[in-house]
Coordinates of C-alpha atoms in Angstrom, one line a residue:
Chain A
M1 CA 111.6 152.8 162.0
R2 CA 111.9 150.1 159.5
I3 CA 109.4 150.2 156.7
V4 CA 108.8 147.6 154.0
V5 CA 107.1 148.8 150.8
L6 CA 105.9 146.5 148.0
A7 CA 106.2 148.5 144.8
G8 CA 105.3 148.3 141.1
G9 CA 106.4 151.1 138.8
I10 CA 105.3 154.7 138.6
G11 CA 102.7 154.8 141.4
G12 CA 105.1 152.9 143.8
A13 CA 108.0 155.1 142.9
R14 CA 106.2 158.4 143.3
F15 CA 104.8 157.2 146.6
L16 CA 108.2 156.2 147.8
R17 CA 109.6 159.6 147.0
G18 CA 106.8 161.0 149.2
L19 CA 107.6 158.5 151.9
K20 CA 111.2 159.4 152.0
A21 CA 110.2 163.0 152.5
A22 CA 107.7 162.1 155.2
A23 CA 110.0 159.8 157.1
P24 CA 113.5 160.9 156.3
D25 CA 115.0 158.8 159.1
A26 CA 113.2 155.5 158.3
E27 CA 115.0 152.5 156.9
I28 CA 113.0 151.7 153.9
T29 CA 113.2 148.4 152.1
V30 CA 111.4 148.2 148.7
I31 CA 110.4 144.8 147.4
G32 CA 110.1 145.4 143.7
N33 CA 107.8 143.7 141.2
T34 CA 109.7 141.8 138.5
G35 CA 106.7 140.1 136.9
D36 CA 106.8 142.6 134.1
D37 CA 110.5 142.1 133.3
I38 CA 111.0 141.3 129.7
H39 CA 113.9 140.3 127.4
L40 CA 114.2 142.8 124.5
F41 CA 117.0 142.7 122.0
G42 CA 118.7 140.0 124.1
L43 CA 118.8 142.3 127.1
K44 CA 117.0 141.9 130.4
V45 CA 114.8 144.8 131.1
C46 CA 113.2 145.4 134.6
P47 CA 110.8 148.3 134.1
D48 CA 109.5 148.5 137.7
L49 CA 112.9 148.2 139.4
D50 CA 114.3 150.8 137.0
T51 CA 111.3 153.2 137.6
V52 CA 111.9 153.0 141.3
M53 CA 115.7 153.4 140.9
Y54 CA 115.5 156.3 138.4
T55 CA 112.7 158.1 140.3
L56 CA 114.4 158.0 143.7
G57 CA 117.9 158.5 142.1
G58 CA 116.9 161.7 140.2
G59 CA 117.2 160.2 136.7
I60 CA 113.5 159.8 135.9
H61 CA 111.6 161.4 133.0
E62 CA 109.3 163.4 135.3
E63 CA 106.3 163.9 133.0
Q64 CA 106.4 160.5 131.5
G65 CA 106.9 158.7 134.9
W66 CA 109.2 156.1 133.4
G67 CA 112.5 156.1 131.5
R68 CA 115.3 158.5 131.7
A69 CA 115.3 162.3 131.6
D70 CA 117.0 163.9 128.5
E71 CA 116.7 160.7 126.7
S72 CA 117.6 160.0 123.1
F73 CA 116.6 157.1 120.9
T74 CA 119.5 156.5 118.5
V75 CA 120.0 152.8 119.3
K76 CA 116.3 152.1 118.9
E77 CA 116.2 153.9 115.5
E78 CA 119.2 151.9 114.4
L79 CA 117.7 148.6 115.5
A80 CA 114.6 149.5 113.5
A81 CA 116.8 150.2 110.5
Y82 CA 118.0 146.6 110.9
G83 CA 114.4 145.5 111.0
V84 CA 114.8 144.4 114.6
G85 CA 111.9 145.2 116.9
P86 CA 109.7 145.4 118.9
E87 CA 109.3 149.1 118.1
W88 CA 106.4 149.5 120.5
F89 CA 108.7 149.4 123.6
G90 CA 110.4 152.7 124.1
L91 CA 114.0 152.0 125.1
G92 CA 116.1 155.1 125.1
D93 CA 119.9 155.2 124.8
R94 CA 120.5 156.0 128.5
D95 CA 118.1 153.3 129.5
F96 CA 119.9 150.8 127.2
A97 CA 123.1 151.2 129.2
T98 CA 121.2 150.0 132.3
H99 CA 120.0 146.9 130.5
I100 CA 123.5 146.3 129.0
V101 CA 125.1 146.4 132.5
R102 CA 122.3 144.2 134.0
T103 CA 122.5 141.6 131.3
Q104 CA 126.3 141.5 131.4
M105 CA 126.2 140.9 135.1
I106 CA 123.5 138.3 134.9
D107 CA 125.4 136.5 132.1
A108 CA 128.4 136.5 134.4
G109 CA 126.3 134.6 137.0
Y110 CA 125.1 137.3 139.4
P111 CA 121.6 137.0 140.7
L112 CA 119.2 139.9 139.9
S113 CA 119.3 141.1 143.5
A114 CA 123.0 141.5 143.4
V115 CA 122.8 143.2 140.0
T116 CA 120.1 145.6 141.4
E117 CA 122.3 146.5 144.3
A118 CA 125.2 147.2 141.9
L119 CA 123.0 149.5 139.7
C120 CA 121.7 151.2 142.9
A121 CA 125.4 152.0 143.8
R122 CA 125.2 154.6 141.1
W123 CA 121.7 155.9 141.7
R124 CA 121.7 155.9 145.5
P125 CA 117.9 155.8 145.8
G126 CA 118.0 156.2 149.6
V127 CA 116.1 152.9 150.0
R128 CA 117.2 149.3 149.9
L129 CA 115.7 148.0 146.6
I130 CA 115.3 144.2 146.4
P131 CA 113.6 142.4 143.5
M132 CA 110.8 140.1 144.8
S133 CA 112.7 137.1 143.5
D134 CA 115.9 136.2 141.7
D135 CA 113.9 133.6 139.8
R136 CA 112.2 134.4 136.6
V137 CA 108.5 135.2 137.0
E138 CA 106.7 136.6 134.0
T139 CA 103.2 137.9 134.0
H140 CA 101.2 136.7 131.0
V141 CA 97.8 138.0 130.1
V142 CA 95.3 135.7 128.4
I143 CA 93.3 137.4 125.6
D144 CA 91.0 136.5 122.9
T145 CA 92.1 137.4 119.4
P146 CA 90.1 137.2 116.2
E147 CA 93.0 135.6 114.3
E148 CA 94.5 133.2 116.8
G149 CA 91.7 132.6 119.3
R150 CA 92.6 132.6 123.0
K151 CA 96.3 133.1 123.7
A152 CA 98.6 134.4 126.4
V153 CA 100.8 137.4 125.7
H154 CA 103.6 138.9 127.8
F155 CA 102.2 141.6 130.1
Q156 CA 104.2 144.3 128.3
E157 CA 102.7 143.3 125.1
Y158 CA 99.2 143.6 126.6
W159 CA 100.0 146.8 128.4
V160 CA 102.3 148.7 126.1
R161 CA 101.6 147.3 122.6
L162 CA 97.8 146.7 123.0
H163 CA 97.2 149.4 125.6
A164 CA 95.0 146.9 127.4
S165 CA 92.5 147.6 124.6
V166 CA 91.0 144.1 124.7
P167 CA 89.6 142.4 127.8
A168 CA 92.1 140.4 129.9
Q169 CA 90.6 136.9 130.4
A170 CA 93.2 135.8 133.0
I171 CA 96.5 137.0 134.5
L172 CA 99.1 134.3 134.9
P173 CA 102.3 135.0 136.9
V174 CA 104.2 132.3 135.1
G175 CA 106.9 130.8 137.3
A176 CA 105.7 132.4 140.5
E177 CA 104.7 129.1 142.1
T178 CA 108.2 127.8 142.1
A179 CA 109.9 131.2 142.7
K180 CA 111.7 131.9 145.9
P181 CA 111.8 135.3 147.5
A182 CA 115.1 137.0 146.8
P183 CA 117.7 137.1 149.6
G184 CA 116.7 139.7 152.2
V185 CA 113.0 139.8 151.3
L186 CA 111.6 137.7 154.1
Q187 CA 114.1 139.0 156.6
A188 CA 113.1 142.6 155.8
I189 CA 109.5 141.7 156.3
G190 CA 110.3 139.9 159.5
E191 CA 112.2 142.9 160.9
A192 CA 109.7 145.6 159.7
D193 CA 107.8 147.9 161.9
L194 CA 105.2 148.3 159.3
V195 CA 104.4 147.3 155.7
L196 CA 103.0 149.6 153.1
F197 CA 101.2 148.9 149.8
P198 CA 101.5 152.0 147.7
P199 CA 98.8 152.8 145.1
S200 CA 100.5 150.3 142.7
N201 CA 98.5 147.9 140.6
P202 CA 96.9 145.4 143.0
V203 CA 97.0 142.6 140.4
V204 CA 100.0 142.8 138.2
S205 CA 102.3 144.7 140.6
I206 CA 101.6 144.0 144.3
G207 CA 99.5 140.9 143.4
T208 CA 102.5 139.4 141.6
I209 CA 104.8 140.1 144.5
L210 CA 102.3 138.4 146.8
A211 CA 102.2 135.4 144.5
V212 CA 105.8 134.5 145.3
P213 CA 105.4 131.7 147.8
G214 CA 106.3 132.9 151.3
I215 CA 105.8 136.7 150.9
R216 CA 102.1 136.9 151.6
A217 CA 102.4 134.7 154.6
A218 CA 105.4 136.6 156.0
I219 CA 103.5 139.8 155.8
A220 CA 100.3 138.4 157.2
E221 CA 102.2 136.8 160.1
A222 CA 104.6 139.7 160.8
G223 CA 102.4 141.1 163.5
V224 CA 102.9 144.7 162.3
P225 CA 100.5 147.2 160.7
V226 CA 99.9 146.6 157.0
V227 CA 98.5 149.7 155.4
G228 CA 97.6 150.2 151.7
L229 CA 96.6 153.2 149.5
S230 CA 93.9 152.8 146.9
P231 CA 95.1 153.0 143.3
I232 CA 91.4 153.4 142.3
I233 CA 89.8 156.9 142.7
G234 CA 86.2 157.4 141.9
G235 CA 85.8 154.1 140.2
A236 CA 88.8 154.5 137.9
P237 CA 92.5 153.8 138.1
V238 CA 94.6 156.9 138.7
R239 CA 96.9 155.9 135.9
G240 CA 97.4 152.9 133.7
M241 CA 94.6 150.5 133.0
A242 CA 94.2 148.7 136.3
D243 CA 90.5 148.2 135.7
K244 CA 91.3 145.8 132.9
V245 CA 93.4 143.5 135.0
L246 CA 91.1 143.8 138.0
A247 CA 88.2 142.6 135.9
A248 CA 90.3 139.6 134.9
V249 CA 90.5 138.5 138.5
G250 CA 86.8 139.3 139.1
V251 CA 87.4 142.5 141.2
E252 CA 85.4 145.6 140.7
S253 CA 87.3 148.8 140.0
T254 CA 86.3 150.5 143.3
A255 CA 88.5 151.4 146.3
A256 CA 86.4 149.2 148.5
A257 CA 86.6 146.2 146.2
V258 CA 90.4 146.4 146.0
A259 CA 90.6 146.5 149.8
A260 CA 88.4 143.4 150.0
H261 CA 90.6 141.8 147.3
Y262 CA 93.7 142.2 149.6
G263 CA 91.4 141.1 152.5
S264 CA 91.5 141.8 156.2
G265 CA 93.8 138.8 156.7
L266 CA 96.5 140.9 155.1
L267 CA 95.5 144.5 155.4
D268 CA 95.0 146.4 158.6
G269 CA 94.5 149.8 157.2
W270 CA 93.3 151.3 153.9
L271 CA 93.4 154.8 152.5
V272 CA 90.8 155.8 150.0
D273 CA 90.5 159.2 148.2
T274 CA 88.2 161.9 149.6
S275 CA 86.0 161.4 146.6
D276 CA 85.5 157.8 147.7
A277 CA 84.6 158.7 151.3
A278 CA 81.4 156.7 150.9
A279 CA 83.5 153.5 150.7
V280 CA 85.0 154.0 154.2
A281 CA 82.1 152.3 156.0
E282 CA 82.1 149.3 153.6
V283 CA 85.9 148.8 154.1
E284 CA 85.6 149.1 157.8
A285 CA 82.7 146.6 157.9
A286 CA 85.1 144.2 156.3
G287 CA 87.5 144.6 159.2
I288 CA 90.0 147.0 157.7
R289 CA 90.5 150.4 159.3
C290 CA 89.8 153.0 156.6
R291 CA 90.2 156.8 156.1
A292 CA 89.4 159.1 153.2
V293 CA 92.3 161.5 152.3
P294 CA 93.5 163.1 149.1
L295 CA 95.2 160.5 147.1
L296 CA 96.3 162.3 143.9
M297 CA 100.2 162.4 143.8
T298 CA 100.3 165.7 141.9
D299 CA 103.7 166.4 143.3
V300 CA 106.2 165.3 145.9
E301 CA 104.5 167.2 148.7
A302 CA 101.2 165.6 147.8
A303 CA 102.8 162.1 147.9
A304 CA 104.5 163.0 151.2
A305 CA 101.1 164.0 152.7
M306 CA 99.7 160.6 151.6
A307 CA 102.7 158.9 153.2
R308 CA 102.1 160.8 156.4
E309 CA 98.5 159.7 156.4
A310 CA 99.5 156.1 155.9
L311 CA 102.1 156.3 158.7
E312 CA 99.4 157.8 161.0
L313 CA 96.9 155.1 160.1
A314 CA 99.6 152.5 160.8
E315 CA 100.1 153.8 164.3
E316 CA 96.3 153.9 164.8
V317 CA 96.0 150.2 163.9
R318 CA 99.1 149.1 165.7
Chain B
M1 CA 134.8 138.2 86.8
R2 CA 134.8 136.7 90.3
I3 CA 137.3 138.3 92.7
V4 CA 138.1 137.2 96.2
V5 CA 139.6 139.8 98.6
L6 CA 141.0 139.1 102.0
A7 CA 140.3 142.1 104.1
G8 CA 141.1 143.6 107.4
G9 CA 139.6 146.9 108.5
I10 CA 140.2 150.5 107.2
G11 CA 142.8 149.7 104.5
G12 CA 140.8 146.7 103.2
A13 CA 137.5 148.6 103.2
R14 CA 138.9 151.6 101.4
F15 CA 140.5 149.4 98.8
L16 CA 137.3 147.6 98.3
R17 CA 135.5 150.8 97.6
G18 CA 138.0 151.5 94.9
L19 CA 137.7 148.0 93.5
K20 CA 134.0 148.3 93.2
A21 CA 134.5 151.5 91.2
A22 CA 137.2 149.9 89.1
A23 CA 135.3 146.7 88.4
P24 CA 131.6 147.5 88.7
D25 CA 130.5 144.3 87.1
A26 CA 132.7 141.9 89.2
E27 CA 131.3 139.5 91.7
I28 CA 133.4 140.4 94.8
T29 CA 133.6 138.1 97.8
V30 CA 135.3 139.5 100.8
I31 CA 136.8 137.2 103.4
G32 CA 136.9 139.3 106.5
N33 CA 139.3 139.1 109.4
T34 CA 137.6 138.2 112.7
G35 CA 140.8 137.8 114.8
D36 CA 140.3 141.3 116.3
D37 CA 136.7 140.6 117.4
I38 CA 136.1 141.3 121.0
H39 CA 133.4 140.9 123.6
L40 CA 132.6 144.3 125.2
F41 CA 129.8 144.8 127.6
G42 CA 128.6 141.3 126.9
L43 CA 128.2 142.2 123.2
K44 CA 130.1 140.7 120.3
V45 CA 132.0 143.3 118.4
C46 CA 133.5 142.6 115.0
P47 CA 135.5 145.7 114.1
D48 CA 136.9 144.6 110.7
L49 CA 133.6 143.2 109.4
D50 CA 131.8 146.3 110.5
T51 CA 134.4 148.6 108.9
V52 CA 133.9 146.9 105.6
M53 CA 130.2 146.9 106.0
Y54 CA 129.9 150.5 107.0
T55 CA 132.4 151.8 104.4
L56 CA 130.8 150.0 101.5
G57 CA 127.3 150.7 102.8
G58 CA 127.7 154.4 103.2
G59 CA 127.6 154.5 107.0
I60 CA 131.3 155.0 107.8
H61 CA 132.8 157.9 109.7
E62 CA 134.9 159.0 106.7
E63 CA 137.7 160.9 108.5
Q64 CA 138.1 158.4 111.2
G65 CA 137.9 155.4 109.0
W66 CA 136.0 153.2 111.5
G67 CA 132.7 153.6 113.3
R68 CA 129.6 155.3 112.2
A69 CA 129.0 158.8 110.8
D70 CA 127.0 161.2 112.9
E71 CA 127.8 159.1 115.9
S72 CA 126.8 159.9 119.5
F73 CA 128.2 158.3 122.7
T74 CA 125.3 158.4 125.2
V75 CA 125.3 154.7 126.0
K76 CA 129.1 154.7 126.5
E77 CA 128.8 157.7 128.9
E78 CA 126.1 156.0 130.8
L79 CA 128.1 152.8 131.1
A80 CA 131.0 154.8 132.5
A81 CA 128.6 156.4 135.0
Y82 CA 127.9 152.8 136.2
G83 CA 131.7 152.3 136.4
V84 CA 131.5 149.8 133.6
G85 CA 134.3 149.9 131.0
P86 CA 136.5 149.7 129.1
E87 CA 136.4 153.3 128.3
W88 CA 139.3 153.1 125.8
F89 CA 137.1 151.4 123.2
G90 CA 135.0 153.9 121.3
L91 CA 131.6 152.3 120.9
G92 CA 129.0 154.8 119.7
D93 CA 125.2 154.6 120.0
R94 CA 124.7 153.7 116.3
D95 CA 127.4 151.1 116.5
F96 CA 126.0 149.6 119.6
A97 CA 122.8 148.7 117.7
T98 CA 124.9 146.6 115.3
H99 CA 126.5 144.7 118.2
I100 CA 123.1 144.2 119.9
V101 CA 121.6 142.7 116.8
R102 CA 124.6 140.5 116.2
T103 CA 124.8 139.3 119.8
Q104 CA 121.1 138.6 119.9
M105 CA 121.3 136.5 116.7
I106 CA 124.4 134.6 117.9
D107 CA 122.7 133.9 121.3
A108 CA 119.8 132.6 119.2
G109 CA 122.2 130.1 117.6
Y110 CA 123.0 131.7 114.3
P111 CA 126.6 131.4 113.1
L112 CA 128.5 134.6 112.5
S113 CA 128.4 134.1 108.8
A114 CA 124.6 134.1 108.8
V115 CA 124.5 137.1 111.2
T116 CA 126.9 139.0 108.9
E117 CA 124.7 138.3 105.9
A118 CA 121.6 139.5 107.9
L119 CA 123.4 142.8 108.9
C120 CA 124.5 143.2 105.3
A121 CA 120.8 143.0 104.2
R122 CA 120.6 146.5 105.6
W123 CA 123.9 147.9 104.4
R124 CA 123.9 146.4 100.9
P125 CA 127.7 146.6 100.6
G126 CA 127.7 145.4 97.0
V127 CA 130.0 142.6 97.9
R128 CA 129.5 139.2 99.5
L129 CA 131.1 139.7 103.0
I130 CA 132.0 136.4 104.8
P131 CA 133.8 136.1 108.0
M132 CA 137.0 134.0 107.7
S133 CA 135.5 131.6 110.2
D134 CA 132.4 131.0 112.3
D135 CA 134.7 129.7 115.1
R136 CA 136.2 132.0 117.6
V137 CA 139.7 133.1 116.8
E138 CA 141.2 135.8 118.9
T139 CA 144.5 137.5 118.2
H140 CA 146.6 138.0 121.3
V141 CA 149.7 140.0 121.6
V142 CA 152.5 139.0 123.9
I143 CA 154.1 141.9 125.6
D144 CA 156.6 142.5 128.5
T145 CA 155.2 144.7 131.3
P146 CA 157.2 146.1 134.2
E147 CA 154.5 145.0 136.7
E148 CA 153.4 141.6 135.4
G149 CA 156.3 140.4 133.3
R150 CA 155.5 138.8 130.0
K151 CA 151.8 138.4 129.3
A152 CA 149.3 138.1 126.4
V153 CA 146.7 140.8 125.9
H154 CA 143.8 140.9 123.4
F155 CA 144.8 142.6 120.2
Q156 CA 142.4 145.5 120.8
E157 CA 144.0 146.1 124.1
Y158 CA 147.4 146.3 122.4
W159 CA 146.3 148.3 119.5
V160 CA 143.7 150.7 120.9
R161 CA 144.5 150.9 124.6
L162 CA 148.3 150.7 124.4
H163 CA 148.6 152.2 120.9
A164 CA 151.2 149.6 120.2
S165 CA 153.5 151.6 122.4
V166 CA 155.4 148.6 123.7
P167 CA 157.1 146.0 121.4
A168 CA 155.1 143.0 120.5
Q169 CA 157.0 139.8 121.4
A170 CA 154.7 137.5 119.6
I171 CA 151.3 137.5 117.8
L172 CA 149.1 134.5 118.7
P173 CA 145.9 133.9 116.7
V174 CA 144.3 131.9 119.5
G175 CA 141.9 129.3 118.3
A176 CA 143.0 129.5 114.7
E177 CA 144.5 126.1 114.5
T178 CA 141.2 124.4 115.2
A179 CA 139.0 126.9 113.3
K180 CA 137.2 126.0 110.1
P181 CA 136.7 128.4 107.2
A182 CA 133.2 129.8 107.3
P183 CA 130.7 128.3 104.8
G184 CA 131.4 129.7 101.4
V185 CA 135.0 130.7 102.0
L186 CA 136.7 127.8 100.3
Q187 CA 134.1 127.7 97.6
A188 CA 134.6 131.3 96.8
I189 CA 138.3 130.8 96.5
G190 CA 137.9 127.7 94.4
E191 CA 135.6 129.6 91.9
A192 CA 137.6 132.9 91.9
D193 CA 139.2 134.3 88.8
L194 CA 141.7 136.2 91.0
V195 CA 142.5 136.8 94.6
L196 CA 143.6 140.2 96.0
F197 CA 145.4 141.1 99.2
P198 CA 144.5 144.8 99.8
P199 CA 147.0 147.0 101.8
S200 CA 145.7 145.5 105.0
N201 CA 147.9 144.5 107.9
P202 CA 149.9 141.4 106.7
V203 CA 150.2 139.9 110.2
V204 CA 147.0 140.6 112.2
S205 CA 144.6 141.0 109.3
I206 CA 145.5 139.0 106.3
G207 CA 147.9 136.8 108.3
T208 CA 145.1 135.8 110.6
I209 CA 142.8 134.9 107.8
L210 CA 145.6 132.8 106.2
A211 CA 146.1 131.1 109.6
V212 CA 142.7 129.5 109.4
P213 CA 143.5 125.9 108.2
G214 CA 142.6 125.4 104.6
I215 CA 142.5 129.0 103.4
R216 CA 146.2 129.5 102.6
A217 CA 146.3 126.2 100.7
A218 CA 143.1 126.9 98.8
I219 CA 144.5 130.2 97.6
A220 CA 147.9 128.7 96.7
E221 CA 146.3 125.9 94.8
A222 CA 143.5 127.9 93.1
G223 CA 145.6 128.3 90.0
V224 CA 144.5 131.9 89.6
P225 CA 146.5 135.2 89.9
V226 CA 147.1 136.3 93.5
V227 CA 148.0 140.0 93.7
G228 CA 148.7 142.1 96.8
L229 CA 149.3 145.7 97.5
S230 CA 151.9 146.9 100.0
P231 CA 150.7 148.4 103.2
I232 CA 154.2 149.7 103.8
I233 CA 155.3 152.8 102.0
G234 CA 158.8 154.2 102.3
G235 CA 159.6 151.9 105.2
A236 CA 156.5 152.9 107.3
P237 CA 152.9 151.6 107.5
V238 CA 150.5 153.9 105.7
R239 CA 148.3 153.9 108.8
G240 CA 148.2 152.0 112.0
M241 CA 151.2 150.5 113.6
A242 CA 151.9 147.5 111.3
D243 CA 155.7 147.9 111.9
K244 CA 155.2 146.7 115.5
V245 CA 153.5 143.5 114.6
L246 CA 155.8 142.9 111.6
A247 CA 158.7 143.1 114.0
A248 CA 157.1 140.5 116.2
V249 CA 157.1 138.0 113.4
G250 CA 160.7 139.0 112.3
V251 CA 159.7 140.9 109.2
E252 CA 161.2 144.2 108.3
S253 CA 158.9 147.1 107.6
T254 CA 159.6 147.4 103.9
A255 CA 157.5 146.7 100.9
A256 CA 159.9 144.0 99.7
A257 CA 160.0 142.2 103.1
V258 CA 156.2 142.0 103.3
A259 CA 156.1 140.5 99.8
A260 CA 158.7 137.9 100.8
H261 CA 156.7 137.2 104.0
Y262 CA 153.7 136.2 101.9
G263 CA 156.1 134.4 99.6
S264 CA 156.1 133.4 95.9
G265 CA 154.3 130.2 96.8
L266 CA 151.3 132.4 97.5
L267 CA 151.8 135.7 95.7
D268 CA 152.0 136.1 92.0
G269 CA 152.1 139.9 91.8
W270 CA 152.9 142.7 94.2
L271 CA 152.3 146.4 94.0
V272 CA 154.7 148.8 95.8
D273 CA 154.4 152.6 96.0
T274 CA 156.3 154.7 93.5
S275 CA 158.5 155.8 96.4
D276 CA 159.6 152.2 96.8
A277 CA 160.4 151.7 93.1
A278 CA 163.9 150.5 94.2
A279 CA 162.2 147.4 95.8
V280 CA 160.8 146.2 92.5
A281 CA 163.9 144.3 91.4
E282 CA 164.2 142.6 94.8
V283 CA 160.6 141.4 94.8
E284 CA 160.9 140.2 91.2
A285 CA 164.1 138.4 92.1
A286 CA 162.1 136.5 94.7
G287 CA 159.7 135.3 91.9
I288 CA 156.9 137.8 92.4
R289 CA 156.0 140.1 89.6
C290 CA 156.2 143.7 90.9
R291 CA 155.2 147.2 89.8
A292 CA 155.6 150.5 91.5
V293 CA 152.4 152.7 91.3
P294 CA 150.9 155.3 93.6
L295 CA 149.5 153.5 96.7
L296 CA 148.1 156.3 98.8
M297 CA 144.3 155.9 99.0
T298 CA 143.6 159.6 99.4
D299 CA 140.1 159.3 97.9
V300 CA 137.9 156.8 96.2
E301 CA 139.4 157.6 92.8
A302 CA 143.0 157.0 94.1
A303 CA 141.8 153.6 95.5
A304 CA 140.1 152.8 92.2
A305 CA 143.3 153.5 90.3
M306 CA 145.2 151.2 92.7
A307 CA 142.5 148.5 92.0
R308 CA 142.9 148.9 88.3
E309 CA 146.7 148.5 88.6
A310 CA 146.1 145.3 90.6
L311 CA 143.6 144.0 88.1
E312 CA 146.1 144.7 85.3
L313 CA 148.9 143.0 87.1
A314 CA 146.7 140.0 87.7
E315 CA 146.1 139.7 83.9
E316 CA 149.8 140.1 83.3
V317 CA 150.7 137.2 85.6
R318 CA 147.7 135.0 84.6

């Protein structure tokens, strides 16, 4: 079975670990979000790709969900001693090495997809991890500030520095309209037996991937089941601040509203949490098969159970 | 008193610490060798500038003479886990931060001299440290290999990886002939009250600085005392493998031969070690005032005593 998964960071990575446990023989291709990539200290940082790679490769900081286990912060402290920031982005020493290798390869002319493959040669994530695009796409968030009025900031500045503490007026995937899917992306979708949307952020993670011209259409026209899992439980995001960016695109923070945002033209099946069982009828009325199952990824087994539910729902709608 | 010092790495840095102690009120300008700069992991590394900066700024690894105190090697270990080398060059985590800041500034368009000034804003070395040139000069060493015949390798590969274990056939300061002295270099020489050559390597450190067009002539024509200290004691280099690169330029590893290599057109005074007292007459016969004094920089006080001897000799030849 060939499965394509569109993934953001922590939620996508943890779901993928469950999926690997639930379908050990499946060929899994992960199309990773690169919209929150950022250049820091002259280095190219790909937070979502790295979270997937570290999580599936056994190098992740488990409690935190991102970054490396047993991490130290000597380089960052030294950079701060030089007065060089930003200090709000937590790059550890082990993590720095990844960005140094990536930047060196990109400067040598390799596309991000080839670099990602090279990094994965170390981590052996057990999936094929492809960035959504080799072209630069950068998610910007429009906010209103007392000092400077309305302005756009990098997604990481909004998310990590500001903790999404001010309303997002708009989400701009800058560069997306001219970006091309990375080599292998459309082919993987075309050859997939099913496509899964993990409980990743529907706007700045999966939404950004779908904003790369060709990807949404390829999924919609693949003729295979497309099943998603709600990142919203009981009217609130499971982690992160997805409600803030959903509001920016006019979508309520409910499991049903997110399903409707993807739409029945894209989604065939949708899993909501048992606490959102009341939403099932509404989602099904919109033409998307829906089931209520436990959606909290408390551990790998819980994530695997969710993956099994998604696979079953996919067979049901096939 | 304005003093200009041409400096390589460890020997130059330790002498400078003594000079600061011996002449606390002097305005010291250090013209640093950049011929052994190297790009590693996509980062610009300037070993000699950093050794001067760390030594005078209190961050040096004292026993080792280069690199940072309390250093860790997490980044390097992680790079090795990615299969990315070279492993033979010992870049520590603290040191990496320096190279990251430097590379980021250079990529942003700042010349090395401005970058060095910015880095020194943290270290406050108590001297003005200027790279010999903002242009790229790279010392290559020609060696004979059983596998590939005669070839040129980067100085660091010869020095650090090969430990100068094979004879150097030639020393090539690649790019030197078209390099321009960095801003401030010629002016500092023109305004100096004296010029000192510390016991740095006469070929690959001071020789490389002198190979930048304009610098040798400016010193020769400055009309102020030029005094050097022998890096050769009792027929052997105090540290490093200076004899190997001296042989490549046809110079014997003796205190007198090094003085003659600089020549009376450049040098006015020369200090040899007490164990080389027999060389004094030979050096003076070549037109260079010479004294035998203890030249082992066992500690800061010993280096300060050497600096005082150099300052006295400068007054004697003025």
